[in-house]
mmCIF file of C-alpha atoms and ligand atoms in Angstrom:
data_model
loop_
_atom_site.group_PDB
_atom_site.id
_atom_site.type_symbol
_atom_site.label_atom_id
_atom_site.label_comp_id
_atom_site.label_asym_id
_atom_site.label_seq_id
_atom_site.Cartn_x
_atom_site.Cartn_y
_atom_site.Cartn_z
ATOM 1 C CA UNK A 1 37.674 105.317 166.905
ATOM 2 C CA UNK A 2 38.394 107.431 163.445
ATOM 3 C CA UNK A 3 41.908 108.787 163.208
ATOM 4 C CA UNK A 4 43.093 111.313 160.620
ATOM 5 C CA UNK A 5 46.457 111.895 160.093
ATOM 6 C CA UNK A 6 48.277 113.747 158.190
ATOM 7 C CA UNK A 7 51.611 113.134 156.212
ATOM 8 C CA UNK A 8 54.047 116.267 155.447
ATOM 9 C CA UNK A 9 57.731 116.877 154.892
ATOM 10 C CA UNK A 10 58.099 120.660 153.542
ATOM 11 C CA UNK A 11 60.305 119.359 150.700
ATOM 12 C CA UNK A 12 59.126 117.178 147.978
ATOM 13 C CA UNK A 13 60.803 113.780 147.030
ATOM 14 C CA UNK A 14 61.431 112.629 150.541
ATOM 15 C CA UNK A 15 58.376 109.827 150.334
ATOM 16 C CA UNK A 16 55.360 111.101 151.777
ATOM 17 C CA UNK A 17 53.060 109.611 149.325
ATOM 18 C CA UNK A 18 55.053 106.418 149.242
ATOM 19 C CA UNK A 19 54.943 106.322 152.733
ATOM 20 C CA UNK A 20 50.825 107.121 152.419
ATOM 21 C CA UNK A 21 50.221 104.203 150.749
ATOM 22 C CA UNK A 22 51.633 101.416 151.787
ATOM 23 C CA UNK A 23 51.106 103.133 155.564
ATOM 24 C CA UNK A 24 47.304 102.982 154.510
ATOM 25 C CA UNK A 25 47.598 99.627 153.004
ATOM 26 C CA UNK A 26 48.806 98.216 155.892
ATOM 27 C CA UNK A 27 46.473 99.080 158.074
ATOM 28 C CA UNK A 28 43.577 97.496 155.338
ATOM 29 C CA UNK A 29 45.083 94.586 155.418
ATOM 30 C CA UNK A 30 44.740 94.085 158.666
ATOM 31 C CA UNK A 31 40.767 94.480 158.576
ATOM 32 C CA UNK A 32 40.736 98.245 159.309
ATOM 33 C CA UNK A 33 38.934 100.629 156.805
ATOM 34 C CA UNK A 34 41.208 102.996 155.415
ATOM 35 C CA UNK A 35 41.024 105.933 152.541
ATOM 36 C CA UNK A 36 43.909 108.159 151.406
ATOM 37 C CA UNK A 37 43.499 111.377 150.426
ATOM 38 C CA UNK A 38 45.736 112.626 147.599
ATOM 39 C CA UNK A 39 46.327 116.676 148.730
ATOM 40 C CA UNK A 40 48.590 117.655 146.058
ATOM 41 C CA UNK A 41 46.559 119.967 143.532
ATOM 42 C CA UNK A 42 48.043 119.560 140.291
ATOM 43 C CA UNK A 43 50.768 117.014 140.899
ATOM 44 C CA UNK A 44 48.578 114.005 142.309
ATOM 45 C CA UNK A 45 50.297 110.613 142.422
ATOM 46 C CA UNK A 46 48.635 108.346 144.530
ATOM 47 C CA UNK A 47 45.857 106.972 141.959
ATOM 48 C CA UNK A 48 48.809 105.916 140.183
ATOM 49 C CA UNK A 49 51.136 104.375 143.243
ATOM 50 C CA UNK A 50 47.736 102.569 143.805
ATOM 51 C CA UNK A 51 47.357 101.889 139.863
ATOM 52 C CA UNK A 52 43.828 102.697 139.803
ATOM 53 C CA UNK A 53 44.582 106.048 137.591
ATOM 54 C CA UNK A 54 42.295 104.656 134.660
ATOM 55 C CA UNK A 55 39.513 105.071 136.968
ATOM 56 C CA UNK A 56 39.564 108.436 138.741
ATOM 57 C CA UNK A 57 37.248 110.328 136.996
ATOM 58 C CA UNK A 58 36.573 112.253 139.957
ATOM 59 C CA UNK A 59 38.822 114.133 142.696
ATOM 60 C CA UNK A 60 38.703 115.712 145.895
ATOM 61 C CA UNK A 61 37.967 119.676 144.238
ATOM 62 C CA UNK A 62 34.949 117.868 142.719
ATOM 63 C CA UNK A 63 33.742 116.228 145.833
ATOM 64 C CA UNK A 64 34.377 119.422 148.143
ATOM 65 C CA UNK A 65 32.606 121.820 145.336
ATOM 66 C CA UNK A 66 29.749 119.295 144.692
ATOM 67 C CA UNK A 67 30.303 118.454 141.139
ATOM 68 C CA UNK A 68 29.880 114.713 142.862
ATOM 69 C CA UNK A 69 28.487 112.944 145.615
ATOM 70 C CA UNK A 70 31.403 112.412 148.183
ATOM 71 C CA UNK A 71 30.725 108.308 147.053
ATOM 72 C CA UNK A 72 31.290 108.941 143.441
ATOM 73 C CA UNK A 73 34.602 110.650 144.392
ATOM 74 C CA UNK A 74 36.017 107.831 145.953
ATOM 75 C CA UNK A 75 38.016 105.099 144.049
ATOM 76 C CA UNK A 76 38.314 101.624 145.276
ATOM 77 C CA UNK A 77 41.552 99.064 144.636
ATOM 78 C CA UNK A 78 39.773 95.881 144.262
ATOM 79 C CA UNK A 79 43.796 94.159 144.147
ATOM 80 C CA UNK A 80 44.619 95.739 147.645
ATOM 81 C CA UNK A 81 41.870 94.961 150.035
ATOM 82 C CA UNK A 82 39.693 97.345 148.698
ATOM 83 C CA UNK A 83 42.298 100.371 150.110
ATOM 84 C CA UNK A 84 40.134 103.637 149.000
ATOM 85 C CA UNK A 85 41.286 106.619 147.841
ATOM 86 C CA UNK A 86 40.083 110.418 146.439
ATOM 87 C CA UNK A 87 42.486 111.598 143.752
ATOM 88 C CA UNK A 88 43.936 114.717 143.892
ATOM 89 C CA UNK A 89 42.976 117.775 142.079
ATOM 90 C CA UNK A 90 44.525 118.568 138.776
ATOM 91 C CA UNK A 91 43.943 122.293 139.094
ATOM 92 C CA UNK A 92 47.249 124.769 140.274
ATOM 93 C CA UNK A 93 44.700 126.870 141.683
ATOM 94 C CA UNK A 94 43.283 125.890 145.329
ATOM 95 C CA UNK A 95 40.736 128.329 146.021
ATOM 96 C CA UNK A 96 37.990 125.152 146.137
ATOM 97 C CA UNK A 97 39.795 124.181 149.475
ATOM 98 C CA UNK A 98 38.962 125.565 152.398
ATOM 99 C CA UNK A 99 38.921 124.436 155.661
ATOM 100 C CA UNK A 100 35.283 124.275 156.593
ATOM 101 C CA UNK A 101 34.491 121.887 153.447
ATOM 102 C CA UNK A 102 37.364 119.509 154.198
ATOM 103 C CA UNK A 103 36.471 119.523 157.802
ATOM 104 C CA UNK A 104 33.177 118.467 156.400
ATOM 105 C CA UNK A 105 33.932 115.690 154.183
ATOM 106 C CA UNK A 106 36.165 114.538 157.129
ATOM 107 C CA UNK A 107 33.648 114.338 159.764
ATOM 108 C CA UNK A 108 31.268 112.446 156.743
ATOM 109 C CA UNK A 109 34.256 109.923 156.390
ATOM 110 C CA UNK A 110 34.820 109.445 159.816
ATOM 111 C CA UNK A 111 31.895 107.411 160.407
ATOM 112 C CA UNK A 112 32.843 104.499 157.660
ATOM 113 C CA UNK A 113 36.722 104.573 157.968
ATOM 114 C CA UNK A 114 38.922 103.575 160.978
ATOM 115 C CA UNK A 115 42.063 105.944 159.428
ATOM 116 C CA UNK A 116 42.005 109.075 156.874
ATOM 117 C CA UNK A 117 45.346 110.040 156.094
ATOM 118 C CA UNK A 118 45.951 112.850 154.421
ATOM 119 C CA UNK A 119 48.982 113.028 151.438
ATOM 120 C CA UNK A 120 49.995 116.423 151.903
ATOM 121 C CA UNK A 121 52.120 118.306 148.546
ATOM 122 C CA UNK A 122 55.371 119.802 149.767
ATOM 123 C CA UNK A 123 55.736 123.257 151.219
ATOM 124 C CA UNK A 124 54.974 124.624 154.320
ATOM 125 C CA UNK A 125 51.698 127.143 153.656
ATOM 126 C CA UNK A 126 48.159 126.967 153.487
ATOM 127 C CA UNK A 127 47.460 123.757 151.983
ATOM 128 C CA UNK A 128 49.344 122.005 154.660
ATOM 129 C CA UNK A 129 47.521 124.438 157.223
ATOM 130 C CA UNK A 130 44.295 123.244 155.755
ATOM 131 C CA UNK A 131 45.342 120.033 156.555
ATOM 132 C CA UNK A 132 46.865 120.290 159.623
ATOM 133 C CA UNK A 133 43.096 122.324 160.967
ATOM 134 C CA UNK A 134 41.433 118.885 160.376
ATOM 135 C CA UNK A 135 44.236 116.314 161.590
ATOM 136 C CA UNK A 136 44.622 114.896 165.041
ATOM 137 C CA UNK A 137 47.354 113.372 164.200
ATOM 138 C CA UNK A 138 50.858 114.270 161.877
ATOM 139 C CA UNK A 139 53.878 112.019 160.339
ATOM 140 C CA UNK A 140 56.997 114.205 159.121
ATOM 141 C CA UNK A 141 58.497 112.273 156.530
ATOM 142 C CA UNK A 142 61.986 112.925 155.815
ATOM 143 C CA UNK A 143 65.561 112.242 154.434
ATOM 144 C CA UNK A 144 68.758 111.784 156.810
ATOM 145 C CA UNK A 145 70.102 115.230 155.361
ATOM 146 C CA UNK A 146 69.978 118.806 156.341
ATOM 147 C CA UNK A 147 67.633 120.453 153.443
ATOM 148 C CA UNK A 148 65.114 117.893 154.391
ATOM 149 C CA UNK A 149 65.429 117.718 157.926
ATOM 150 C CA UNK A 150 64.900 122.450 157.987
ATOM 151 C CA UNK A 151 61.968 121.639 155.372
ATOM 152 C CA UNK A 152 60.600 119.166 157.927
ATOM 153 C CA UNK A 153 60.760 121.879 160.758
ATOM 154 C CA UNK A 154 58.997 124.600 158.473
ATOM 155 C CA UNK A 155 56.053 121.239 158.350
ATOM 156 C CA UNK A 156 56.089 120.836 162.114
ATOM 157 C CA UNK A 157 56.351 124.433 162.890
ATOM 158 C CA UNK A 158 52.134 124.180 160.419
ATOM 159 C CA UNK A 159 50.910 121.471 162.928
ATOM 160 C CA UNK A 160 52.164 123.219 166.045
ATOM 161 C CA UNK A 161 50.060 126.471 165.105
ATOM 162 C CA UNK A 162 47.162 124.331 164.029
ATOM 163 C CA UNK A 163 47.527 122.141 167.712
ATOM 164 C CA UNK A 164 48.281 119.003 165.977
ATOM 165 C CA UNK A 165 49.470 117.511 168.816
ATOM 166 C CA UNK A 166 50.007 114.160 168.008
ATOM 167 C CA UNK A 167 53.184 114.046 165.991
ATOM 168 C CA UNK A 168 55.897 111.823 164.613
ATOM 169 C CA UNK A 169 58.680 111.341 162.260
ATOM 170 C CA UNK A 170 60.010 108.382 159.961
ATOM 171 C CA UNK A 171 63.539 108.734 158.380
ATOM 172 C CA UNK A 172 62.943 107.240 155.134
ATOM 173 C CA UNK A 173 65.298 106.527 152.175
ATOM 174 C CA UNK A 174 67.999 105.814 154.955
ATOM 175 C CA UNK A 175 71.297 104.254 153.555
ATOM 176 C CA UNK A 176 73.134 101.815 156.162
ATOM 177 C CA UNK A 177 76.769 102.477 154.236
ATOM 178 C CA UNK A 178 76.752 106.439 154.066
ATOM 179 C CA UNK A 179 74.822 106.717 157.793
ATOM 180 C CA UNK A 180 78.154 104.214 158.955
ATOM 181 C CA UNK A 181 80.997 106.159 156.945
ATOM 182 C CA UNK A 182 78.532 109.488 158.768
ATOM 183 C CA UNK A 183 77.590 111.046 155.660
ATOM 184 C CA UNK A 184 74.121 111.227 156.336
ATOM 185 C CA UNK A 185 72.218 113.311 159.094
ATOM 186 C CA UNK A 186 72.464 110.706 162.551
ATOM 187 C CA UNK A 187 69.252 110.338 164.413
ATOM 188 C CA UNK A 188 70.248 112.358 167.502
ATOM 189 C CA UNK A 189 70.564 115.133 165.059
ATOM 190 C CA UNK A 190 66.945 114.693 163.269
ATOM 191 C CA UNK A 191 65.669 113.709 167.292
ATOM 192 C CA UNK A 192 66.471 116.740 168.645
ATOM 193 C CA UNK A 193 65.910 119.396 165.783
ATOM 194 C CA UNK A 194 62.214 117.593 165.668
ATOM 195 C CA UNK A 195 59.757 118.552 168.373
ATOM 196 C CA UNK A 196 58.333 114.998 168.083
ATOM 197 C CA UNK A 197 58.767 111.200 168.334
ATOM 198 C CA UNK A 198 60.923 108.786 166.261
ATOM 199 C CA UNK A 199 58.396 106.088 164.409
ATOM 200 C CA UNK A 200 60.960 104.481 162.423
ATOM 201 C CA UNK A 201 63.039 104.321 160.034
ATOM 202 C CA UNK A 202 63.069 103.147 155.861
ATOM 203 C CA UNK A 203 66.010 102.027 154.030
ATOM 204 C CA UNK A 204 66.650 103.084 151.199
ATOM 205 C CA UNK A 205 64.993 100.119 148.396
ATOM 206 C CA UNK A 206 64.968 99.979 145.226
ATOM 207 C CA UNK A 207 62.205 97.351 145.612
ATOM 208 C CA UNK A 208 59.988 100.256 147.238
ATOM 209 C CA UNK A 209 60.551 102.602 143.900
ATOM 210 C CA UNK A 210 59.548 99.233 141.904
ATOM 211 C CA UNK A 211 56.692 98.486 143.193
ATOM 212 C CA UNK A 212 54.969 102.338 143.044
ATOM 213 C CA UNK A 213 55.956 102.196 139.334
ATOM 214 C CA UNK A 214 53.893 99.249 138.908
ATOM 215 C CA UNK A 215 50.883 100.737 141.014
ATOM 216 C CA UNK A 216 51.306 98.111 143.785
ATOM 217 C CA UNK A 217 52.791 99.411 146.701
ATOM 218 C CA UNK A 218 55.489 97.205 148.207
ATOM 219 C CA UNK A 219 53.743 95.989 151.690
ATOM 220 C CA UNK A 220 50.613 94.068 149.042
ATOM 221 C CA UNK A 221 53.490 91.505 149.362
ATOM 222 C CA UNK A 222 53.684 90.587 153.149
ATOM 223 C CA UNK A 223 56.653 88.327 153.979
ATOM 224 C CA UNK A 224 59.401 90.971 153.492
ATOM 225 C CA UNK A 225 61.047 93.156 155.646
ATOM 226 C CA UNK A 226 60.243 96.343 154.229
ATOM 227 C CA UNK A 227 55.972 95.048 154.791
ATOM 228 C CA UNK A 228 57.323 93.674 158.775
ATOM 229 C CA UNK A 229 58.577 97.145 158.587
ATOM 230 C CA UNK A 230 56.175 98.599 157.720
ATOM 231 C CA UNK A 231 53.630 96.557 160.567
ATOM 232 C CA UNK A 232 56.004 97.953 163.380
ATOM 233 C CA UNK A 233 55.556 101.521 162.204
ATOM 234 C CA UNK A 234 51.882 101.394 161.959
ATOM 235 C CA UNK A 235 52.335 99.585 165.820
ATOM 236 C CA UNK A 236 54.389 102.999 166.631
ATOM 237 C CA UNK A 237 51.795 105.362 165.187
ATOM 238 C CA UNK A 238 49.193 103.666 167.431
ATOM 239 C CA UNK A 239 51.182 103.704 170.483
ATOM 240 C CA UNK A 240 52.511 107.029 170.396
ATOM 241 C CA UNK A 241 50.275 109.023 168.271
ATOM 242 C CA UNK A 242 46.916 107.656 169.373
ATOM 243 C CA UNK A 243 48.013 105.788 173.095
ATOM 244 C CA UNK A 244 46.322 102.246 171.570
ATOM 245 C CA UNK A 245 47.647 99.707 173.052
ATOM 246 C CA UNK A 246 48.416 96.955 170.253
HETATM 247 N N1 ADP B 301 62.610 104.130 150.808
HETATM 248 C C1 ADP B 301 62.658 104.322 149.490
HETATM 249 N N2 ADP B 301 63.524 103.644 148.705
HETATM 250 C C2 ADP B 301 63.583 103.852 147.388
HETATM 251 N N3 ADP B 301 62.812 104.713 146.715
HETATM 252 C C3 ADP B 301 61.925 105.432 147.431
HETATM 253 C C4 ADP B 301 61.786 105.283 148.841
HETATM 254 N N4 ADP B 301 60.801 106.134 149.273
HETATM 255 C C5 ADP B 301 60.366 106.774 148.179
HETATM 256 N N5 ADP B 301 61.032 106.374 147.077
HETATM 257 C C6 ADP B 301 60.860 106.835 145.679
HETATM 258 O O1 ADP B 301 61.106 108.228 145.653
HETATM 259 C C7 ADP B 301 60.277 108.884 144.716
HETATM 260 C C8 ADP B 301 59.492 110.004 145.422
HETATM 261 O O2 ADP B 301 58.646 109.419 146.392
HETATM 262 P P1 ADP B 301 57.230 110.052 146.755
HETATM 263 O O3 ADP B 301 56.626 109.145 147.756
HETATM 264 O O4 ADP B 301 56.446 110.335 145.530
HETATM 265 O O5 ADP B 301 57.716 111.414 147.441
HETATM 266 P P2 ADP B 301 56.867 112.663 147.933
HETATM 267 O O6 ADP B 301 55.457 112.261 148.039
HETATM 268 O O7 ADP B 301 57.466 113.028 149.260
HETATM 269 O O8 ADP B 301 57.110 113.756 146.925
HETATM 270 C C9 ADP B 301 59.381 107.805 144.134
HETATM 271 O O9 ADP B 301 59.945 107.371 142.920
HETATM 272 C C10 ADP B 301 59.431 106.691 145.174
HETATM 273 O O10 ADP B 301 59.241 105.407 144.600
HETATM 274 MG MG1 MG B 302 53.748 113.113 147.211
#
């Protein structure tokens, strides 16, 4: 089965595309085809999280207008499994993207990849509607604190009136000290402002910011806790997203 899923947050900064890719890299590792797709016209990052930004010559606007085959578009990392990726657009304007196209390539990429995931840009408007008409599956991403946890809302509220039904959360960039002295957002706050499941939670590492400078992401190295981490969250998506049992 081929599972797209979609990662938002409303606000920027809180680690969606972080998230993304070591998310997606996980899952490659473990033998099952996956491609990211960098959503974020003009303000793409995940070629270079993935350091394979010397080679995008193509991006998803060119793919979905047919400047390129849908192959040429795609970018492989040879250093991470072979983890495959379309680069995002470097154009402000998005009036290339439209739902029936990206429902297209979707349903094209369905057939060779076990997960899609989709790096949404922040905000809570068409894009991320876009997105959220081809997902069956969403991930809030956000930050124990109140901005974040209204601009996740304004994200859910996108999937709800596009019937993504299959939603989640992760608390990322949690810090143990502030969350014990309760100077962060508590997860009975986040659980029930959110009109979806907890799939864990990321501390706060400056290990994770590291690695994405040096186009690795931080799961490529395995025996950690952040990449265990990481393993039980992809578990969680499974389990409560998609009902696998794992
Ligand atoms: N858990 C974390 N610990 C430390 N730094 C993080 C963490 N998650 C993300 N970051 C850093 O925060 C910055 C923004 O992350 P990014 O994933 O690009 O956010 P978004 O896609 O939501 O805008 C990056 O420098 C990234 O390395
Ligand atoms: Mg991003």
């Amino acid at each position: 089965m081929s599972s797209v899923v979609m990662i938002a947050s409303g606000k920027g900064g809180t680690g969606k595309s972080t998230i993304a890719c070591n998310l997606g890299l996980t899952w490659q590792i473990q033998g099952e085809k996956t491609i990211l797709i960098d959503m974020s016209p003009n303000a793409r990052c995940l070629d270079l999280y993935l350091g394979v930004e010397n080679y995008a010559l193509f991006d998803i606007r060119d793919i979905l207008t047919g400047v390129c085959s849908t192959d040429r578009g795609i970018l492989t990392a040879p250093h991470l499994s072979g983890l495959q990726l379309i680069p995002g657009a470097q154009t402000e304007s998005v009036q290339w993207l439209r739902k029936e196209t990206l429902g297209k390539l979707v349903e094209v990429l369905k057939y060779k990849y076990d997960w899609i995931i989709l790096d949404c840009p922040p905000g809570a408007g068409e894009i991320l509607s876009t997105c959220a008409s081809v997902s069956d599956g969403g991930i809030v991403v956000l930050t124990p604190d109140w901005p974040s946890l209204r601009a996740a809302q304004a994200a859910e509220e996108v999937m709800l009136e596009n019937q993504v039904m299959s939603r989640g959360y992760i608390l990322n960039r949690v810090i143990r000290d502030l969350e014990e002295k309760k100077l962060e957002l508590d997860y009975r706050t986040v659980d029930e402002a959110l009109r979806c499941e907890s799939l864990g939670a990321v501390l706060e590492d400056q290990n994770i910011r590291a690695a994405g400078a040096m186009g690795i992401p931080i799961v490529a190295k395995q025996d950690t806790y952040i990449a265990e981490n990481f393993r039980r969250i992809a578990r969680e998506i499974r389990a409560r997203l998609y009902d696998e049992e794992w």
